[in-house]
Short mmCIF file of C-alpha atoms and ligand atoms in Angstrom, two decimals:
data_model
loop_
_atom_site.label_atom_id
_atom_site.label_comp_id
_atom_site.label_asym_id
_atom_site.label_seq_id
_atom_site.Cartn_x
_atom_site.Cartn_y
_atom_site.Cartn_z
CA MET F 1 57.49 86.25 214.39
CA ASP F 2 58.24 82.77 215.77
CA LEU F 3 60.91 84.27 218.01
CA LEU F 4 58.48 86.89 219.26
CA LYS F 5 55.73 84.29 219.76
CA ASN F 6 58.14 82.26 221.81
CA ILE F 7 58.95 85.31 223.95
CA VAL F 8 55.25 86.09 224.39
CA SER F 9 54.69 82.52 225.61
CA GLN F 10 56.90 83.33 228.60
CA PHE F 11 54.23 85.74 229.83
CA THR F 12 50.79 85.09 231.27
CA THR F 13 48.85 86.55 228.35
CA GLU F 14 45.33 85.79 227.15
CA GLY F 15 44.31 84.82 223.62
CA GLU F 16 46.38 83.58 220.73
CA VAL F 17 48.99 85.81 219.10
CA ILE F 18 48.04 86.69 215.53
CA SER F 19 50.67 89.37 214.88
CA ALA F 20 53.61 91.15 216.49
CA GLN F 21 54.69 94.27 214.60
CA PRO F 22 57.31 96.95 215.39
CA PHE F 23 55.55 99.71 217.28
CA GLY F 24 56.16 103.35 218.15
CA SER F 25 59.14 105.58 217.46
CA GLY F 26 61.39 105.21 220.51
CA HIS F 27 65.14 105.76 220.16
CA ILE F 28 66.26 103.24 222.79
CA ASN F 29 64.13 100.09 223.30
CA ASP F 30 62.53 97.87 220.64
CA SER F 31 58.73 97.74 220.91
CA TYR F 32 56.18 95.46 219.26
CA LEU F 33 52.41 95.60 219.25
CA VAL F 34 51.09 92.12 219.90
CA ILE F 35 47.58 91.54 218.55
CA THR F 36 45.66 88.55 219.87
CA PHE F 37 42.62 86.51 218.94
CA PRO F 38 39.75 86.48 219.85
CA GLU F 39 38.99 90.18 219.84
CA SER F 40 37.79 90.02 223.43
CA ALA F 41 41.36 89.14 224.53
CA PRO F 42 43.62 92.12 225.31
CA ASP F 43 46.42 93.26 223.01
CA TYR F 44 49.89 93.87 224.40
CA VAL F 45 53.08 95.86 223.95
CA LEU F 46 56.16 93.64 224.04
CA GLN F 47 59.50 95.39 224.58
CA ARG F 48 63.11 94.41 224.44
CA ILE F 49 64.78 96.64 227.00
CA ASN F 50 68.08 98.18 225.93
CA HIS F 51 70.08 96.80 228.86
CA HIS F 52 73.28 98.56 227.78
CA ILE F 53 71.52 101.78 228.74
CA PHE F 54 69.16 100.44 231.40
CA ASN F 55 71.67 98.23 233.14
CA ASN F 56 69.62 97.47 236.21
CA VAL F 57 66.46 95.96 234.80
CA HIS F 58 65.43 94.58 238.16
CA GLU F 59 65.37 97.96 239.93
CA LEU F 60 63.83 99.61 236.88
CA THR F 61 61.02 97.04 237.02
CA CYS F 62 60.55 97.61 240.76
CA ASN F 63 60.14 101.34 240.08
CA ILE F 64 57.49 100.69 237.44
CA LEU F 65 55.60 98.29 239.72
CA LYS F 66 55.64 100.80 242.57
CA VAL F 67 54.41 103.69 240.46
CA THR F 68 51.78 101.83 238.44
CA GLY F 69 50.58 100.10 241.63
CA HIS F 70 50.26 103.43 243.44
CA ILE F 71 48.40 105.10 240.58
CA GLY F 72 46.17 102.05 240.04
CA GLN F 73 45.22 102.02 243.71
CA LYS F 74 44.40 105.72 243.69
CA LEU F 75 42.31 105.49 240.55
CA LEU F 76 40.25 102.75 242.22
CA THR F 77 39.51 104.77 245.32
CA MET F 78 39.14 108.21 243.77
CA SER F 79 36.25 110.01 242.19
CA PRO F 80 35.06 107.79 239.31
CA GLY F 81 38.34 107.71 237.35
CA LEU F 82 40.00 111.08 236.91
CA HIS F 83 38.85 112.19 233.43
CA GLY F 84 38.78 108.49 232.38
CA PHE F 85 42.51 108.17 233.07
CA GLU F 86 43.99 104.66 233.07
CA VAL F 87 47.33 103.26 234.15
CA ILE F 88 49.22 100.68 232.11
CA HIS F 89 50.47 97.59 233.94
CA LEU F 90 53.18 95.02 233.51
CA ILE F 91 52.19 91.48 232.56
CA GLY F 92 53.63 88.73 234.76
CA THR F 93 55.84 85.96 233.43
CA THR F 94 54.96 82.30 233.84
CA GLU F 95 57.81 82.18 236.38
CA GLY F 96 56.15 84.79 238.55
CA GLY F 97 58.38 87.77 237.65
CA PHE F 98 57.81 90.81 235.44
CA TYR F 99 60.58 90.47 232.89
CA PHE F 100 62.10 87.61 230.93
CA HIS F 101 65.86 87.23 230.50
CA ASP F 102 66.47 85.13 227.35
CA GLN F 103 69.39 82.88 226.42
CA ASP F 104 71.04 85.63 224.36
CA GLY F 105 71.06 88.02 227.28
CA ASN F 106 68.10 90.13 226.15
CA TYR F 107 65.56 91.43 228.65
CA TRP F 108 61.89 91.40 227.62
CA ARG F 109 58.74 92.69 229.28
CA MET F 110 55.12 93.20 228.38
CA TYR F 111 52.49 95.78 229.13
CA ASN F 112 48.80 95.73 228.34
CA HIS F 113 47.92 97.86 225.33
CA VAL F 114 45.23 100.38 226.23
CA ARG F 115 42.36 99.33 223.99
CA GLY F 116 41.73 101.64 221.05
CA SER F 117 44.44 104.09 222.11
CA ARG F 118 46.93 105.89 219.89
CA SER F 119 49.75 108.42 220.24
CA TYR F 120 50.78 111.41 218.13
CA ASP F 121 54.27 112.23 216.89
CA LYS F 122 52.87 115.59 215.80
CA VAL F 123 50.30 117.59 217.76
CA ILE F 124 47.37 118.30 215.47
CA SER F 125 45.29 120.76 217.50
CA ALA F 126 45.22 122.95 220.58
CA SER F 127 42.69 120.66 222.23
CA LEU F 128 45.06 117.71 221.78
CA ALA F 129 47.83 119.76 223.43
CA SER F 130 45.52 120.66 226.30
CA GLU F 131 44.56 117.00 226.81
CA GLY F 132 48.25 116.11 226.78
CA GLY F 133 48.94 118.67 229.49
CA LYS F 134 46.11 117.21 231.53
CA ALA F 135 47.58 113.72 231.17
CA PHE F 136 50.94 114.62 232.69
CA GLY F 137 49.20 116.84 235.25
CA ILE F 138 47.17 113.82 236.36
CA PHE F 139 50.19 111.51 236.34
CA GLN F 140 52.08 113.90 238.59
CA HIS F 141 49.06 114.60 240.77
CA LEU F 142 48.54 110.88 241.38
CA THR F 143 52.18 110.37 242.33
CA SER F 144 52.58 113.64 244.26
CA ASP F 145 51.98 111.85 247.60
CA MET F 146 54.61 109.17 246.92
CA ASP F 147 57.96 109.35 248.64
CA ALA F 148 60.34 109.84 245.70
CA SER F 149 63.25 108.47 247.71
CA THR F 150 61.66 104.99 247.57
CA LEU F 151 62.43 104.93 243.83
CA PHE F 152 65.74 103.78 242.42
CA GLU F 153 67.70 106.28 240.34
CA VAL F 154 67.64 104.23 237.14
CA LEU F 155 69.81 106.61 235.13
CA PRO F 156 71.72 108.74 237.65
CA ASP F 157 72.08 112.43 236.75
CA PHE F 158 69.80 111.94 233.76
CA HIS F 159 68.95 115.65 233.38
CA ASN F 160 71.86 116.98 235.41
CA ILE F 161 73.49 119.60 233.22
CA ALA F 162 76.90 119.59 234.95
CA PRO F 163 77.97 116.00 234.10
CA ARG F 164 76.30 116.27 230.68
CA LEU F 165 78.44 119.31 229.86
CA ALA F 166 81.55 117.68 231.31
CA LYS F 167 81.11 114.62 229.07
CA PHE F 168 80.48 116.88 226.06
CA ARG F 169 83.60 118.96 226.70
CA GLU F 170 85.68 115.83 227.07
CA LEU F 171 84.51 114.67 223.64
CA VAL F 172 85.19 118.06 222.09
CA THR F 173 88.76 117.75 223.36
CA ASP F 174 89.29 114.09 222.41
CA ASP F 175 87.30 114.19 219.16
CA PRO F 176 87.11 110.37 218.84
CA ALA F 177 84.99 110.37 215.65
CA LYS F 178 86.78 113.36 214.07
CA ARG F 179 83.58 115.37 213.85
CA VAL F 180 84.44 118.46 215.88
CA ASN F 181 85.50 120.55 212.87
CA ASP F 182 82.10 120.26 211.23
CA ALA F 183 80.22 121.08 214.41
CA GLU F 184 81.97 124.26 215.49
CA SER F 185 78.94 126.52 215.41
CA GLU F 186 76.84 123.97 217.35
CA ILE F 187 79.59 123.64 219.95
CA ALA F 188 79.72 127.43 220.30
CA PHE F 189 75.94 127.49 220.66
CA ILE F 190 76.17 125.13 223.62
CA GLU F 191 78.93 127.12 225.30
CA SER F 192 77.18 130.47 224.88
CA ARG F 193 74.24 129.27 227.00
CA ALA F 194 76.00 126.92 229.41
CA GLU F 195 75.94 129.27 232.38
CA GLU F 196 72.23 130.11 232.17
CA MET F 197 71.38 126.42 231.85
CA HIS F 198 72.54 125.69 235.39
CA THR F 199 69.49 127.50 236.77
CA ILE F 200 67.37 124.45 237.66
CA LEU F 201 70.33 122.53 239.04
CA ARG F 202 71.12 125.47 241.35
CA LEU F 203 67.52 125.83 242.51
CA GLY F 204 67.62 122.13 243.39
CA GLU F 205 70.94 122.38 245.20
CA LEU F 206 69.63 125.30 247.24
CA GLY F 207 66.57 123.29 248.18
CA GLN F 208 64.26 125.79 246.50
CA ILE F 209 62.45 123.18 244.41
CA PRO F 210 61.36 119.79 245.75
CA VAL F 211 62.44 116.39 244.51
CA ARG F 212 59.33 114.57 243.34
CA VAL F 213 58.36 111.43 241.48
CA THR F 214 58.91 112.41 237.87
CA HIS F 215 58.50 110.69 234.51
CA ASN F 216 61.62 112.12 232.84
CA ASP F 217 60.65 111.26 229.27
CA THR F 218 57.51 113.29 228.70
CA LYS F 219 57.76 113.38 224.93
CA PHE F 220 54.32 114.12 223.57
CA ASN F 221 54.19 110.74 221.84
CA ASN F 222 54.35 109.08 225.25
CA ILE F 223 50.75 110.21 225.88
CA LEU F 224 47.94 107.87 224.82
CA PHE F 225 44.66 109.18 223.44
CA THR F 226 41.25 107.63 222.86
CA PRO F 227 39.81 107.60 219.31
CA ASP F 228 38.02 110.87 220.13
CA ASN F 229 41.32 112.42 221.28
CA LYS F 230 40.88 112.42 225.02
CA ALA F 231 44.10 111.69 226.90
CA VAL F 232 43.78 108.29 228.54
CA SER F 233 47.23 107.31 229.84
CA VAL F 234 50.97 107.91 229.71
CA VAL F 235 53.55 105.31 228.72
CA ASP F 236 57.34 104.78 228.67
CA LEU F 237 57.86 104.49 232.41
CA ASP F 238 61.52 103.37 232.32
CA THR F 239 62.84 106.68 233.52
CA VAL F 240 60.32 107.25 236.31
CA MET F 241 62.66 108.36 239.10
CA PRO F 242 63.15 111.07 241.68
CA GLY F 243 63.56 114.40 239.85
CA TYR F 244 62.38 117.96 239.35
CA ILE F 245 58.95 118.58 237.89
CA LEU F 246 60.40 121.24 235.61
CA TYR F 247 62.09 118.59 233.51
CA ASP F 248 58.76 116.93 232.78
CA PHE F 249 57.03 120.13 231.77
CA GLY F 250 59.95 121.27 229.63
CA ASP F 251 60.30 118.09 227.62
CA ALA F 252 56.58 117.97 226.87
CA ILE F 253 56.78 121.50 225.46
CA ARG F 254 59.92 120.69 223.44
CA THR F 255 58.00 117.96 221.63
CA GLY F 256 54.37 119.04 221.98
CA ALA F 257 54.53 122.74 221.15
CA SER F 258 56.99 122.71 218.28
CA THR F 259 55.88 123.38 214.72
CA ALA F 260 58.15 120.59 213.46
CA ALA F 261 59.43 117.10 214.17
CA GLU F 262 62.42 116.57 216.47
CA ASP F 263 64.69 116.01 213.44
CA GLU F 264 63.22 118.45 210.92
CA ALA F 265 65.94 119.27 208.37
CA ASP F 266 64.40 122.52 207.13
CA LEU F 267 65.15 124.76 210.09
CA SER F 268 62.93 127.53 208.76
CA ARG F 269 60.00 125.30 209.72
CA VAL F 270 61.06 124.94 213.35
CA ASN F 271 59.38 127.29 215.81
CA ILE F 272 57.65 127.34 219.16
CA ASP F 273 53.90 127.34 218.56
CA LEU F 274 52.50 129.65 221.25
CA THR F 275 48.95 128.42 220.72
CA LEU F 276 50.02 124.86 221.50
CA PHE F 277 52.19 126.11 224.37
CA GLU F 278 49.24 127.92 225.91
CA ALA F 279 46.95 124.93 225.42
CA TYR F 280 49.39 122.46 227.00
CA ALA F 281 50.19 124.82 229.87
CA GLY F 282 46.48 125.44 230.52
CA GLY F 283 45.64 121.72 230.54
CA TYR F 284 48.62 120.97 232.76
CA LEU F 285 48.24 123.79 235.26
CA GLY F 286 44.49 123.21 235.53
CA ILE F 287 45.54 120.18 237.54
CA ALA F 288 49.10 120.85 238.63
CA ARG F 289 48.73 124.35 240.08
CA ASN F 290 47.15 122.67 243.11
CA PHE F 291 50.37 120.99 244.14
CA LEU F 292 53.20 122.96 242.48
CA THR F 293 55.12 125.61 244.39
CA ALA F 294 55.32 129.22 243.20
CA ILE F 295 59.01 128.79 242.36
CA GLU F 296 58.24 125.75 240.22
CA ILE F 297 55.50 127.59 238.34
CA ASP F 298 57.74 130.62 237.82
CA HIS F 299 60.32 128.41 236.06
CA LEU F 300 57.98 126.45 233.77
CA ALA F 301 58.66 128.63 230.75
CA PHE F 302 62.40 128.42 231.38
CA SER F 303 62.16 124.63 231.69
CA ALA F 304 61.07 124.41 228.05
CA LYS F 305 64.27 126.21 227.03
CA PHE F 306 66.32 124.02 229.34
CA MET F 307 65.00 120.68 228.10
CA THR F 308 65.40 121.75 224.48
CA TYR F 309 68.99 122.70 225.28
CA ILE F 310 69.92 119.55 227.16
CA ILE F 311 68.34 117.19 224.63
CA GLY F 312 70.14 119.09 221.85
CA LEU F 313 73.34 118.77 223.88
CA ARG F 314 72.81 115.00 224.21
CA PHE F 315 72.22 114.59 220.46
CA LEU F 316 75.34 116.61 219.71
CA THR F 317 77.34 114.63 222.29
CA ASP F 318 76.28 111.35 220.68
CA HIS F 319 77.20 112.74 217.26
CA LEU F 320 80.70 113.68 218.44
CA ASP F 321 81.01 110.28 220.09
CA GLY F 322 80.24 108.42 216.84
CA ASP F 323 76.51 107.63 217.39
CA HIS F 324 76.55 104.99 220.10
CA TYR F 325 73.53 105.98 222.18
CA TYR F 326 70.49 106.86 220.06
CA LYS F 327 69.20 104.81 217.17
CA THR F 328 69.89 106.78 213.98
CA GLY F 329 68.24 106.59 210.57
CA PHE F 330 71.10 108.00 208.47
CA PRO F 331 74.64 109.43 208.87
CA GLY F 332 74.50 112.81 210.56
CA HIS F 333 71.05 112.17 212.05
CA ASN F 334 72.12 113.14 215.57
CA LEU F 335 73.70 116.37 214.32
CA GLN F 336 70.50 117.20 212.49
CA ARG F 337 68.45 116.49 215.61
CA ALA F 338 70.76 118.77 217.59
CA ARG F 339 70.39 121.59 215.04
CA THR F 340 66.62 121.27 215.19
CA GLN F 341 66.71 121.58 218.99
CA PHE F 342 68.94 124.65 218.82
CA ARG F 343 66.66 126.33 216.30
CA LEU F 344 63.66 125.59 218.52
CA LEU F 345 65.51 127.00 221.52
CA GLN F 346 66.24 130.21 219.59
CA SER F 347 62.57 130.53 218.77
CA MET F 348 61.71 130.10 222.46
CA GLU F 349 64.25 132.77 223.32
CA GLN F 350 62.59 135.16 220.88
CA HIS F 351 59.17 134.46 222.40
CA PHE F 352 60.21 134.04 226.00
CA ASP F 353 58.31 137.05 227.39
CA GLU F 354 55.11 135.78 225.81
CA MET F 355 55.72 132.32 227.25
CA GLN F 356 56.17 133.81 230.70
CA MET F 357 52.97 135.82 230.37
CA ILE F 358 51.02 132.74 229.34
CA ILE F 359 52.19 130.84 232.42
CA ARG F 360 51.26 133.79 234.65
CA LYS F 361 47.71 133.69 233.29
CA PHE F 362 47.22 130.18 234.66
CA LYS F 363 48.93 130.68 237.99
C1 LIG Z 401 65.03 108.85 224.17
O1 LIG Z 401 63.62 106.28 223.27
P1 LIG Z 401 62.81 107.46 223.59
O2 LIG Z 401 62.40 108.17 222.35
O3 LIG Z 401 61.66 107.15 224.51
C2 LIG Z 401 65.71 109.27 225.47
C3 LIG Z 401 65.09 110.56 225.99
C4 LIG Z 401 65.17 111.64 224.95
C5 LIG Z 401 64.54 111.15 223.66
C6 LIG Z 401 64.75 112.16 222.56
C7 LIG Z 401 66.46 106.68 228.10
O4 LIG Z 401 63.70 108.50 224.45
O5 LIG Z 401 65.77 110.98 227.15
O6 LIG Z 401 64.47 112.78 225.38
O7 LIG Z 401 65.08 109.89 223.23
N1 LIG Z 401 65.60 108.22 226.47
C8 LIG Z 401 66.68 107.80 227.14
O8 LIG Z 401 63.88 111.92 221.53
O9 LIG Z 401 67.79 108.28 226.99
MG1 LIG Z 402 61.76 106.80 226.49
#
């Protein structure tokens, strides 16, 4: 706590810190909710950025400032706040920057905490899913007039299937952690769908889908809700970069329209929930159909399969590599996460025609 208090004192915060507790369920950065006194002072989210993964904290911060500045400006000048939407903002340091580099080499930054807001690891109702869809629809709408090329590519090729598969195949060959034998069926699962999963990459290479400002980590728990479950903001802006909109839709469905958690061990509980899918898609397209192209809309259902595949691939890759990338809670956690993704993907495959029909309804 003293360490964290000392870090907080590097930022231009209001009030006195009364607690700083681990916050959220991210797999990469360490986050703390900082509560201050008096109650009228804002609360904050303090984060230690994983600089082994995000190795250009300066450019990453510039991206966040650009995007939050752009959205903040638009919210000020637009019809009285789009559905009450807010944008989070970085807190300045006493030195005039937006991150603090400590003596041990750690990078820290702070955001305001949206008062009274909460997130959901599990979607509890169709209306929550619909609100979530609206939130990312609004985020993308408000950034749709930004020039994506002004943003730095923080994690190059983040959702690019070709280098992800190449790295995976290299590990299958080298087998550094001696785990290939026990993952044969998962490896075969990846290979059996590898060809189909180049679809979005090819559309991009042919110029058939535009590069836009995208969030790239649209897990459902990155959406903030008010106490009465209205979506109020989106968080986790580290991976905001140029990208394809399909990635953002797909990852939200992977996490927001599944009947189970990302690492559910009982695979019989893992399915696509078409009611949640329809609700999210309806909330999202209610806003996004105004700026998406027909080709983008036609691939939304596929994007859910794609993101479930590529995230499963990344979990499996990290498992074969010996668990260096994601935080894990127990041995074999990454393999379990991968299996859950593959089961969810199979369920989407079984219901793919229905998913397509649902999207068509909102077109
Ligand atoms: C990581 O840390 P978190 O939960 O925000 C990952 C995402 C994955 C996600 C899977 C920078 O996000 O790409 O979708 O785990 N972020 C990074 O749960 O790799
Ligand atoms: Mg993230």
